[in-house]
Coordinates of C-alpha atoms in Angstrom, one line a residue:
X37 CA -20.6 10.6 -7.4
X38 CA -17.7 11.4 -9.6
X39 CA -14.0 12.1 -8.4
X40 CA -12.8 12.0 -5.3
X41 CA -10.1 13.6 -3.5
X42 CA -7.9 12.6 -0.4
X43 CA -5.4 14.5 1.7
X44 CA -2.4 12.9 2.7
X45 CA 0.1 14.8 5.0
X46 CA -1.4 18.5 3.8
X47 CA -1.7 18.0 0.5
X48 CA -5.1 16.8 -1.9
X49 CA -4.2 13.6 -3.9
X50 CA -6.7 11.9 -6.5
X51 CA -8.7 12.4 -8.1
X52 CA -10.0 8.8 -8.0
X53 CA -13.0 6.8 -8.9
X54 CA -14.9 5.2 -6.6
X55 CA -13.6 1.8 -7.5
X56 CA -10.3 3.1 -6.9
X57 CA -11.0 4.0 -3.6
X58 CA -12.6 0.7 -3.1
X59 CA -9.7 -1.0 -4.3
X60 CA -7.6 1.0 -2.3
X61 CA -9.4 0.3 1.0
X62 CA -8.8 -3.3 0.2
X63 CA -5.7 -3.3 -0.1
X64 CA -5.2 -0.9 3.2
X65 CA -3.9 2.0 1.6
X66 CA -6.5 4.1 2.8
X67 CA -7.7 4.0 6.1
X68 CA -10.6 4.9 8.3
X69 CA -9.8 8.4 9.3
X70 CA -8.5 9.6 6.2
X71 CA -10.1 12.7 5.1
X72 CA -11.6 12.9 1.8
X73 CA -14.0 14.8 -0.8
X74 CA -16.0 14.7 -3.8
X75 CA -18.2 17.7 -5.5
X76 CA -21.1 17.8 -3.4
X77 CA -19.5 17.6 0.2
X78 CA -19.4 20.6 2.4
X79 CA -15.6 20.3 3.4
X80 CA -13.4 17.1 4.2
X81 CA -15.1 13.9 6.1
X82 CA -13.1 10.7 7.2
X83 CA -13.3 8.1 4.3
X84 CA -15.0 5.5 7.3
X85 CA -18.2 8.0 7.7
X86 CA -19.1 8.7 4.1
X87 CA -22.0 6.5 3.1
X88 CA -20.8 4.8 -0.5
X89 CA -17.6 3.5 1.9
X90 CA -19.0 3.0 5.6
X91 CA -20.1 -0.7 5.2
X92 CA -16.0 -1.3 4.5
X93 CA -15.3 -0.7 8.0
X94 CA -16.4 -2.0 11.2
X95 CA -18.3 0.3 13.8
X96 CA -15.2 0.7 16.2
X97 CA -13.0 1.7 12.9
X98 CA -16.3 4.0 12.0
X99 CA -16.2 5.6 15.6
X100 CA -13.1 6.3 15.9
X101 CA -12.1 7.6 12.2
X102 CA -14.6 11.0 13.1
X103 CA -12.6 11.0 16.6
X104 CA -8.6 10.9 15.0
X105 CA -9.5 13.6 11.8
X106 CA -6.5 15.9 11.4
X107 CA -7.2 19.2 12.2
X108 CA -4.7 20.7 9.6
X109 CA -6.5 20.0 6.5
X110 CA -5.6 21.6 3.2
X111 CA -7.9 23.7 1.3
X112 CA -11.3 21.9 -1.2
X113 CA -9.8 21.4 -4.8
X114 CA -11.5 24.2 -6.6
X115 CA -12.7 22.0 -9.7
X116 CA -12.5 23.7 -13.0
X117 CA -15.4 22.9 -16.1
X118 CA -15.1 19.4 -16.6
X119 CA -14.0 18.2 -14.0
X120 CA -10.7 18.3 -13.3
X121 CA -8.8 20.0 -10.9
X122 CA -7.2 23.1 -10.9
X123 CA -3.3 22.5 -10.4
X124 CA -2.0 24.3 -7.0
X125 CA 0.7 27.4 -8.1
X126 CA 4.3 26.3 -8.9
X127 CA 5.1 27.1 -5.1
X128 CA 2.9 24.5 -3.9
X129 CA 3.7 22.0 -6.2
X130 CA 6.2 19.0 -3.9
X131 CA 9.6 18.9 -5.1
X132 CA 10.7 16.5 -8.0
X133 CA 13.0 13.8 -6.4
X134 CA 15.3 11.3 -7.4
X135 CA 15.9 7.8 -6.3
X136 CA 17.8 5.0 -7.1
X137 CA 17.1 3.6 -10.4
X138 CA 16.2 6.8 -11.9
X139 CA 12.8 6.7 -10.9
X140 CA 10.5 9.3 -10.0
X141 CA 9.3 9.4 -6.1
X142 CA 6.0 9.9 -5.5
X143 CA 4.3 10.3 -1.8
X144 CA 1.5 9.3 -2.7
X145 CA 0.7 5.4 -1.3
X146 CA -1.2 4.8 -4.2
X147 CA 2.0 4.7 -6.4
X148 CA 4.0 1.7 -7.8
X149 CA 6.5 1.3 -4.5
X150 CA 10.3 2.5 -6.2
X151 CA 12.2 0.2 -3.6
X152 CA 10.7 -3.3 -4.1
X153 CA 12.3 -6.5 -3.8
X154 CA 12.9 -8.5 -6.6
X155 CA 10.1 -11.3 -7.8
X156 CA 12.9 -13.0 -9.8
X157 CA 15.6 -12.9 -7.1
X158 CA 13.2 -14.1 -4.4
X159 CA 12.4 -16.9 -6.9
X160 CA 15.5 -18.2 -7.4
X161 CA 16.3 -17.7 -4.0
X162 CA 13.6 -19.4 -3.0
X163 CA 13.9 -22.6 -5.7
X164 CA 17.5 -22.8 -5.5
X165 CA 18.0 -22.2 -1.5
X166 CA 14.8 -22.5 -0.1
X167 CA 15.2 -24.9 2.8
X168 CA 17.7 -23.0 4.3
X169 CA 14.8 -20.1 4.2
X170 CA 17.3 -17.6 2.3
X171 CA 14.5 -15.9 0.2
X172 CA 12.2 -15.5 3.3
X173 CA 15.4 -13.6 4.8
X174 CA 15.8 -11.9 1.4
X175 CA 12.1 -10.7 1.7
X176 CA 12.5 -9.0 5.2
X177 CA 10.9 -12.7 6.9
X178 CA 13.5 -13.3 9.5
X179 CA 11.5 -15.1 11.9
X180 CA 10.3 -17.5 9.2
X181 CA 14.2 -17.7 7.6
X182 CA 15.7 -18.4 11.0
X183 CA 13.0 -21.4 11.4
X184 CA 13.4 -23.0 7.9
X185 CA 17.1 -22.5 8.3
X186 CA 17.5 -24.4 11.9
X187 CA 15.3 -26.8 11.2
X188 CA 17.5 -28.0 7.9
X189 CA 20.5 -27.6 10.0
X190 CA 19.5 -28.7 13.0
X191 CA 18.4 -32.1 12.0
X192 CA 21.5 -32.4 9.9
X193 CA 19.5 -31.9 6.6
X194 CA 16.1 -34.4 7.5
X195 CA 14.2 -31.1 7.5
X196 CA 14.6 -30.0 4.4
X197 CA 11.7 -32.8 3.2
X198 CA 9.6 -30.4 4.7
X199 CA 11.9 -27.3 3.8
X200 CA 12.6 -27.9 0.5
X201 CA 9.3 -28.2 -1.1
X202 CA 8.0 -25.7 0.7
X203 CA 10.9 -23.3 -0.5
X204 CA 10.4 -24.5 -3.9
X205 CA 6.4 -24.0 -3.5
X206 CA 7.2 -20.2 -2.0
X207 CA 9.7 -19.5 -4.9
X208 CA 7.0 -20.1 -7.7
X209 CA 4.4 -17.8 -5.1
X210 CA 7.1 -15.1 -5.7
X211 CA 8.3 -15.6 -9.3
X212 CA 4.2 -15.4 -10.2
X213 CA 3.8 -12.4 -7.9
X214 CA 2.1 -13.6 -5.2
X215 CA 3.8 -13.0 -2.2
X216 CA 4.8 -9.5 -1.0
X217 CA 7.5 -8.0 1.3
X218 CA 7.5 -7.9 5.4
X219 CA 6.5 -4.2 4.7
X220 CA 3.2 -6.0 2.6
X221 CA 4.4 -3.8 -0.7
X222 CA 4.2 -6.2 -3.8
X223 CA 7.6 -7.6 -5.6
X224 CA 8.5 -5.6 -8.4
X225 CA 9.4 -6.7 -11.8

């Protein structure tokens, strides 16, 4: 199949190719029960009962993704020659919004996340004060902070052999880009 379309609170988003919607099911930005369509569908189905994407999900995600569809769908994208989809009227059209930074927001989950930390602030963080867990704290890991920093302190600096390397070792993960934020969005640039 070609393109295919998702809605996402009332609104169509793509279109994307079916490796982008692969991709996008691995990484969990699209779920069971979200509703989607491609040329060739009768109306919207839920991403975990169409057949090229079924085998991503497990029966019980299967089952219940045709029990929780939204019943306020927005209308099929009317396709023009080609391929491409008509865009909706200037009324329908979401508002252009500024954030911080001067970047563009865009609802769509698919988009580079505006408001991520820092993979060079985590990294020195993490290099430079990484037994006392500062960069997990920095990340949004408290739990994990609180434990590297009590058990430097606690054992009147002893712990940081097992602190410090493993603050160094986390501050390289973050400076290559391999470790995400407590909300699981990826480091930014």
């Amino acid at each position: 199949m070609g393109a295919w379309y998702y809605a996402e609170v009332g609104r169509v988003m793509g279109p994307l190719a079916e490796s982008e919607v692969h991709g996008a099911i691995t990484d969990g930005l699209l779920a069971p029960e979200t509703p989607v369509w491609t040329e060739g569908m009768t109306g919207w189905a839920p991403l975990g009962a169409v057949t090229e994407f079924f085998q991503l999900f497990s029966p019980e995600q299967r089952r219940a993704a045709r029990e929780h569809m939204p019943d306020d769908l927005p209308p099929i994208p009317e396709i023009e020659r080609g391929g491409a989809p008509k865009p909706p009227p200037l009324a329908q059209q979401p508002p252009y919004v500024q954030v911080n930074v001067g970047q563009p927001y865009s609802p769509s989950p698919l988009a580079p996340y505006v408001g991520a930390k820092s993979k060079v602030v985590a990294g020195v963080l993490g290099i430079l004060l990484g037994a006392f867990g500062i960069h997990r704290f920095y990340l949004g890991y408290n739990g994990v902070g609180t434990v590297m920093l009590l058990l430097t302190i606690c054992t009147c600096g002893y712990g940081g052999i097992i602190t410090g390397p493993w603050g160094l070792i986390e501050g390289i993960m973050c400076l290559t880009g391999s470790m995400r934020d407590a909300n699981g969005m990826p480091l930014s640039d």
